């Protein structure tokens, strides 16, 4: 099975080790992973800010970059969902809309791919510690990936997983939302940090780096000694 890594902007720029862990996880189960160098931003920030024509240029570049891929897998429910939206955005251009549909149909979030395509529920990882998991909004509400992360985490040897109070509440990031509505966003992430503190967990696990960076920043400013980890980092631990 050949898989193309969709690295996402945040992982590429800030947490490249998440990309490395993603590749190693996929290779563990026999996937041949490649990295199309023509990939760029999925276009979500520009599109959500109202710059549709500018974002479409990036979308078309992404379609061309992954045109020959068998499967496309990314460590972000948010960015993967944006690719799923390409057919709707490009509906007025039939040729591109069809290519967008082909890309959308073969693109998966990491845990979704492991559980639903590879049919793996236990990746054989070991991680010692107490952690809580934050289900990001885009992954759960838009991409509908709810069970796969929990299934994989519950099978990690040594991991004590504590349920997060009001876990489905937004952390306040929301991409451009945190910029345009910073005061509201700040109150939302503060509330989330308080809930994380209630669990007394040592680690915060999530599937989207934007949410993790937002919550991690507030935890540090609060003086809360909670480390944040992308789920790929936990699943690839030995």
mmCIF file of C-alpha atoms in Angstrom:
data_model
loop_
_atom_site.group_PDB
_atom_site.id
_atom_site.type_symbol
_atom_site.label_atom_id
_atom_site.label_comp_id
_atom_site.label_asym_id
_atom_site.label_seq_id
_atom_site.Cartn_x
_atom_site.Cartn_y
_atom_site.Cartn_z
ATOM 1 C CA UNK A 1 0.000 0.000 0.000
ATOM 2 C CA UNK A 2 1.464 3.339 -1.066
ATOM 3 C CA UNK A 3 0.731 6.361 1.113
ATOM 4 C CA UNK A 4 1.604 10.017 0.539
ATOM 5 C CA UNK A 5 2.279 12.111 3.644
ATOM 6 C CA UNK A 6 0.296 15.346 3.866
ATOM 7 C CA UNK A 7 2.458 17.096 6.453
ATOM 8 C CA UNK A 8 0.317 20.245 7.121
ATOM 9 C CA UNK A 9 1.801 23.698 7.697
ATOM 10 C CA UNK A 10 1.976 23.651 11.491
ATOM 11 C CA UNK A 11 3.627 20.236 11.692
ATOM 12 C CA UNK A 12 6.083 21.151 8.947
ATOM 13 C CA UNK A 13 7.041 24.481 10.542
ATOM 14 C CA UNK A 14 6.805 23.783 14.269
ATOM 15 C CA UNK A 15 6.661 20.050 15.015
ATOM 16 C CA UNK A 16 8.408 18.115 12.232
ATOM 17 C CA UNK A 17 8.847 15.164 14.609
ATOM 18 C CA UNK A 18 5.083 14.601 14.309
ATOM 19 C CA UNK A 19 5.604 14.008 10.587
ATOM 20 C CA UNK A 20 8.430 11.602 11.373
ATOM 21 C CA UNK A 21 6.256 9.696 13.855
ATOM 22 C CA UNK A 22 3.445 9.555 11.297
ATOM 23 C CA UNK A 23 5.749 8.046 8.684
ATOM 24 C CA UNK A 24 7.188 5.492 11.114
ATOM 25 C CA UNK A 25 3.704 4.445 12.234
ATOM 26 C CA UNK A 26 2.575 3.867 8.669
ATOM 27 C CA UNK A 27 5.756 2.008 7.773
ATOM 28 C CA UNK A 28 5.272 -0.249 10.807
ATOM 29 C CA UNK A 29 2.202 -1.672 9.098
ATOM 30 C CA UNK A 30 3.745 -2.162 5.689
ATOM 31 C CA UNK A 31 2.918 1.145 4.020
ATOM 32 C CA UNK A 32 5.355 2.578 1.504
ATOM 33 C CA UNK A 33 5.381 6.286 2.343
ATOM 34 C CA UNK A 34 6.372 9.081 -0.028
ATOM 35 C CA UNK A 35 6.412 12.851 0.296
ATOM 36 C CA UNK A 36 5.176 14.866 -2.717
ATOM 37 C CA UNK A 37 7.342 18.003 -2.598
ATOM 38 C CA UNK A 38 4.792 20.048 -4.530
ATOM 39 C CA UNK A 39 2.354 20.148 -1.604
ATOM 40 C CA UNK A 40 1.585 23.454 0.060
ATOM 41 C CA UNK A 41 -0.974 24.889 2.502
ATOM 42 C CA UNK A 42 -4.411 23.290 2.154
ATOM 43 C CA UNK A 43 -5.850 26.801 1.857
ATOM 44 C CA UNK A 44 -7.994 26.750 4.978
ATOM 45 C CA UNK A 45 -6.744 30.000 6.623
ATOM 46 C CA UNK A 46 -7.213 32.023 3.453
ATOM 47 C CA UNK A 47 -10.550 30.415 2.598
ATOM 48 C CA UNK A 48 -11.989 30.952 6.081
ATOM 49 C CA UNK A 49 -10.846 34.577 5.957
ATOM 50 C CA UNK A 50 -12.834 35.207 2.773
ATOM 51 C CA UNK A 51 -9.975 35.039 0.269
ATOM 52 C CA UNK A 52 -11.599 32.387 -1.896
ATOM 53 C CA UNK A 53 -9.803 33.065 -5.190
ATOM 54 C CA UNK A 54 -6.405 33.143 -3.470
ATOM 55 C CA UNK A 55 -7.118 29.918 -1.576
ATOM 56 C CA UNK A 56 -8.225 28.128 -4.739
ATOM 57 C CA UNK A 57 -4.750 28.560 -6.200
ATOM 58 C CA UNK A 58 -3.365 26.590 -3.287
ATOM 59 C CA UNK A 59 -6.090 23.960 -3.566
ATOM 60 C CA UNK A 60 -5.305 23.341 -7.216
ATOM 61 C CA UNK A 61 -1.625 23.024 -6.364
ATOM 62 C CA UNK A 62 -2.493 20.428 -3.717
ATOM 63 C CA UNK A 63 -4.616 18.503 -6.215
ATOM 64 C CA UNK A 64 -1.709 18.397 -8.665
ATOM 65 C CA UNK A 65 0.772 17.440 -5.946
ATOM 66 C CA UNK A 66 -1.227 14.387 -4.869
ATOM 67 C CA UNK A 67 -2.755 13.450 -8.210
ATOM 68 C CA UNK A 68 -0.705 10.243 -8.510
ATOM 69 C CA UNK A 69 -1.089 9.205 -4.867
ATOM 70 C CA UNK A 70 -2.861 6.007 -3.889
ATOM 71 C CA UNK A 71 -3.712 7.260 -0.401
ATOM 72 C CA UNK A 72 -3.066 10.609 1.288
ATOM 73 C CA UNK A 73 -2.700 10.678 5.085
ATOM 74 C CA UNK A 74 -2.249 13.723 7.335
ATOM 75 C CA UNK A 75 -1.809 14.215 11.098
ATOM 76 C CA UNK A 76 -4.604 16.777 11.311
ATOM 77 C CA UNK A 77 -8.361 16.369 11.233
ATOM 78 C CA UNK A 78 -8.782 20.060 10.486
ATOM 79 C CA UNK A 79 -6.572 20.162 7.408
ATOM 80 C CA UNK A 80 -7.860 16.827 6.116
ATOM 81 C CA UNK A 81 -11.412 18.139 6.406
ATOM 82 C CA UNK A 82 -10.442 21.151 4.292
ATOM 83 C CA UNK A 83 -9.388 18.798 1.505
ATOM 84 C CA UNK A 84 -12.764 17.085 1.840
ATOM 85 C CA UNK A 85 -14.317 20.490 1.088
ATOM 86 C CA UNK A 86 -12.421 20.975 -2.186
ATOM 87 C CA UNK A 87 -15.187 19.468 -4.388
ATOM 88 C CA UNK A 88 -17.709 21.968 -2.997
ATOM 89 C CA UNK A 89 -15.351 24.921 -3.370
ATOM 90 C CA UNK A 90 -14.488 23.965 -6.945
ATOM 91 C CA UNK A 91 -18.023 22.948 -7.953
ATOM 92 C CA UNK A 92 -18.126 25.719 -10.568
ATOM 93 C CA UNK A 93 -15.158 24.197 -12.421
ATOM 94 C CA UNK A 94 -16.259 20.652 -13.398
ATOM 95 C CA UNK A 95 -12.803 19.410 -14.439
ATOM 96 C CA UNK A 96 -11.190 20.550 -11.209
ATOM 97 C CA UNK A 97 -14.204 19.451 -9.144
ATOM 98 C CA UNK A 98 -13.762 15.876 -10.364
ATOM 99 C CA UNK A 99 -10.066 15.907 -9.535
ATOM 100 C CA UNK A 100 -10.918 17.398 -6.154
ATOM 101 C CA UNK A 101 -13.379 14.580 -5.511
ATOM 102 C CA UNK A 102 -10.708 12.005 -6.327
ATOM 103 C CA UNK A 103 -8.325 13.636 -3.850
ATOM 104 C CA UNK A 104 -10.984 13.976 -1.156
ATOM 105 C CA UNK A 105 -11.974 10.318 -1.455
ATOM 106 C CA UNK A 106 -8.415 9.056 -0.887
ATOM 107 C CA UNK A 107 -7.438 11.468 1.917
ATOM 108 C CA UNK A 108 -7.555 10.409 5.577
ATOM 109 C CA UNK A 109 -6.658 11.682 9.025
ATOM 110 C CA UNK A 110 -3.949 9.494 10.587
ATOM 111 C CA UNK A 111 -5.978 7.624 13.228
ATOM 112 C CA UNK A 112 -8.899 7.279 10.827
ATOM 113 C CA UNK A 113 -6.599 5.619 8.293
ATOM 114 C CA UNK A 114 -5.023 3.274 10.835
ATOM 115 C CA UNK A 115 -8.352 2.044 12.206
ATOM 116 C CA UNK A 116 -10.622 2.155 9.157
ATOM 117 C CA UNK A 117 -8.254 1.348 6.282
ATOM 118 C CA UNK A 118 -5.418 -0.620 7.870
ATOM 119 C CA UNK A 119 -7.920 -2.225 10.277
ATOM 120 C CA UNK A 120 -5.495 -1.848 13.190
ATOM 121 C CA UNK A 121 -6.722 -1.089 16.706
ATOM 122 C CA UNK A 122 -3.524 -1.755 18.645
ATOM 123 C CA UNK A 123 -0.331 -0.269 17.194
ATOM 124 C CA UNK A 124 1.822 -2.005 19.795
ATOM 125 C CA UNK A 125 3.091 1.174 21.460
ATOM 126 C CA UNK A 126 4.141 1.702 25.072
ATOM 127 C CA UNK A 127 3.807 5.020 26.884
ATOM 128 C CA UNK A 128 4.006 5.363 30.652
ATOM 129 C CA UNK A 129 2.061 8.230 32.173
ATOM 130 C CA UNK A 130 -1.320 9.756 32.953
ATOM 131 C CA UNK A 131 -2.918 11.679 30.111
ATOM 132 C CA UNK A 132 -6.146 13.249 28.969
ATOM 133 C CA UNK A 133 -7.340 13.528 25.367
ATOM 134 C CA UNK A 134 -8.868 16.609 23.743
ATOM 135 C CA UNK A 135 -11.125 15.797 20.735
ATOM 136 C CA UNK A 136 -10.680 18.786 18.426
ATOM 137 C CA UNK A 137 -13.788 20.349 16.890
ATOM 138 C CA UNK A 138 -12.964 19.955 13.211
ATOM 139 C CA UNK A 139 -11.915 16.329 13.615
ATOM 140 C CA UNK A 140 -15.005 15.285 15.557
ATOM 141 C CA UNK A 141 -17.750 17.584 14.300
ATOM 142 C CA UNK A 142 -16.787 18.076 10.664
ATOM 143 C CA UNK A 143 -14.637 15.066 9.746
ATOM 144 C CA UNK A 144 -16.634 12.777 12.111
ATOM 145 C CA UNK A 145 -13.536 11.035 13.454
ATOM 146 C CA UNK A 146 -14.546 10.354 17.051
ATOM 147 C CA UNK A 147 -13.808 6.755 17.961
ATOM 148 C CA UNK A 148 -10.509 6.000 16.200
ATOM 149 C CA UNK A 149 -8.244 8.117 18.450
ATOM 150 C CA UNK A 150 -9.774 6.694 21.631
ATOM 151 C CA UNK A 151 -9.570 3.114 20.384
ATOM 152 C CA UNK A 152 -5.869 3.483 19.631
ATOM 153 C CA UNK A 153 -5.054 5.316 22.876
ATOM 154 C CA UNK A 154 -6.916 2.796 25.025
ATOM 155 C CA UNK A 155 -4.660 0.069 23.633
ATOM 156 C CA UNK A 156 -1.391 1.855 24.446
ATOM 157 C CA UNK A 157 0.415 -0.166 27.084
ATOM 158 C CA UNK A 158 1.178 1.806 30.255
ATOM 159 C CA UNK A 159 -1.024 4.797 29.390
ATOM 160 C CA UNK A 160 -3.512 5.859 32.058
ATOM 161 C CA UNK A 161 -6.146 7.782 30.100
ATOM 162 C CA UNK A 162 -8.341 10.174 32.129
ATOM 163 C CA UNK A 163 -11.554 11.536 30.618
ATOM 164 C CA UNK A 164 -11.480 15.316 30.089
ATOM 165 C CA UNK A 165 -14.443 17.204 31.624
ATOM 166 C CA UNK A 166 -16.610 18.878 28.971
ATOM 167 C CA UNK A 167 -14.172 17.435 26.441
ATOM 168 C CA UNK A 168 -16.157 18.469 23.381
ATOM 169 C CA UNK A 169 -16.028 22.175 24.273
ATOM 170 C CA UNK A 170 -13.893 24.154 21.825
ATOM 171 C CA UNK A 171 -10.444 25.203 23.041
ATOM 172 C CA UNK A 172 -10.913 28.624 21.447
ATOM 173 C CA UNK A 173 -8.359 28.264 18.662
ATOM 174 C CA UNK A 174 -10.457 27.801 15.544
ATOM 175 C CA UNK A 175 -7.668 29.050 13.310
ATOM 176 C CA UNK A 176 -8.529 32.641 12.383
ATOM 177 C CA UNK A 177 -11.168 32.769 15.144
ATOM 178 C CA UNK A 178 -8.442 33.163 17.774
ATOM 179 C CA UNK A 179 -7.085 36.157 15.859
ATOM 180 C CA UNK A 180 -10.369 37.882 15.062
ATOM 181 C CA UNK A 181 -11.958 37.190 18.445
ATOM 182 C CA UNK A 182 -8.949 37.078 20.739
ATOM 183 C CA UNK A 183 -10.765 38.038 23.952
ATOM 184 C CA UNK A 184 -13.427 35.371 23.541
ATOM 185 C CA UNK A 185 -10.795 32.856 22.456
ATOM 186 C CA UNK A 186 -8.722 33.635 25.539
ATOM 187 C CA UNK A 187 -11.641 32.952 27.866
ATOM 188 C CA UNK A 188 -12.413 29.689 26.079
ATOM 189 C CA UNK A 189 -8.870 28.351 26.315
ATOM 190 C CA UNK A 190 -8.658 29.401 29.966
ATOM 191 C CA UNK A 191 -11.745 27.335 30.700
ATOM 192 C CA UNK A 192 -10.224 24.420 28.818
ATOM 193 C CA UNK A 193 -6.987 24.752 30.818
ATOM 194 C CA UNK A 194 -8.988 24.604 34.057
ATOM 195 C CA UNK A 195 -10.700 21.405 32.925
ATOM 196 C CA UNK A 196 -7.342 19.892 31.991
ATOM 197 C CA UNK A 197 -6.085 20.781 35.461
ATOM 198 C CA UNK A 198 -9.030 18.964 37.045
ATOM 199 C CA UNK A 199 -7.825 15.680 35.550
ATOM 200 C CA UNK A 200 -4.397 16.047 37.226
ATOM 201 C CA UNK A 201 -2.952 14.518 34.056
ATOM 202 C CA UNK A 202 0.736 14.883 33.207
ATOM 203 C CA UNK A 203 0.074 14.915 29.472
ATOM 204 C CA UNK A 204 -2.470 16.466 27.128
ATOM 205 C CA UNK A 205 -2.956 14.513 23.900
ATOM 206 C CA UNK A 206 -4.630 15.785 20.737
ATOM 207 C CA UNK A 207 -4.827 15.243 16.998
ATOM 208 C CA UNK A 208 -4.480 18.830 15.755
ATOM 209 C CA UNK A 209 -1.361 20.895 16.406
ATOM 210 C CA UNK A 210 -3.237 24.208 16.250
ATOM 211 C CA UNK A 211 -5.406 23.221 19.223
ATOM 212 C CA UNK A 212 -2.460 21.713 21.085
ATOM 213 C CA UNK A 213 -0.301 24.817 20.627
ATOM 214 C CA UNK A 214 -3.178 27.028 21.768
ATOM 215 C CA UNK A 215 -3.874 24.994 24.895
ATOM 216 C CA UNK A 216 -0.184 24.384 25.556
ATOM 217 C CA UNK A 217 0.508 28.110 25.479
ATOM 218 C CA UNK A 218 -2.198 28.830 28.022
ATOM 219 C CA UNK A 219 -1.051 25.980 30.259
ATOM 220 C CA UNK A 220 2.482 27.403 30.289
ATOM 221 C CA UNK A 221 1.270 30.926 31.064
ATOM 222 C CA UNK A 222 -0.816 29.526 33.906
ATOM 223 C CA UNK A 223 2.170 27.699 35.305
ATOM 224 C CA UNK A 224 0.451 24.338 34.788
ATOM 225 C CA UNK A 225 3.064 21.641 34.289
ATOM 226 C CA UNK A 226 1.225 19.643 31.654
ATOM 227 C CA UNK A 227 3.093 18.531 28.535
ATOM 228 C CA UNK A 228 1.186 18.426 25.261
ATOM 229 C CA UNK A 229 1.722 15.693 22.689
ATOM 230 C CA UNK A 230 0.302 14.937 19.266
ATOM 231 C CA UNK A 231 -1.347 11.523 19.196
ATOM 232 C CA UNK A 232 1.219 10.332 16.633
ATOM 233 C CA UNK A 233 3.967 10.886 19.194
ATOM 234 C CA UNK A 234 2.186 8.660 21.711
ATOM 235 C CA UNK A 235 1.269 5.951 19.220
ATOM 236 C CA UNK A 236 4.837 5.771 17.959
ATOM 237 C CA UNK A 237 6.351 5.539 21.464
ATOM 238 C CA UNK A 238 8.226 2.336 22.276
#
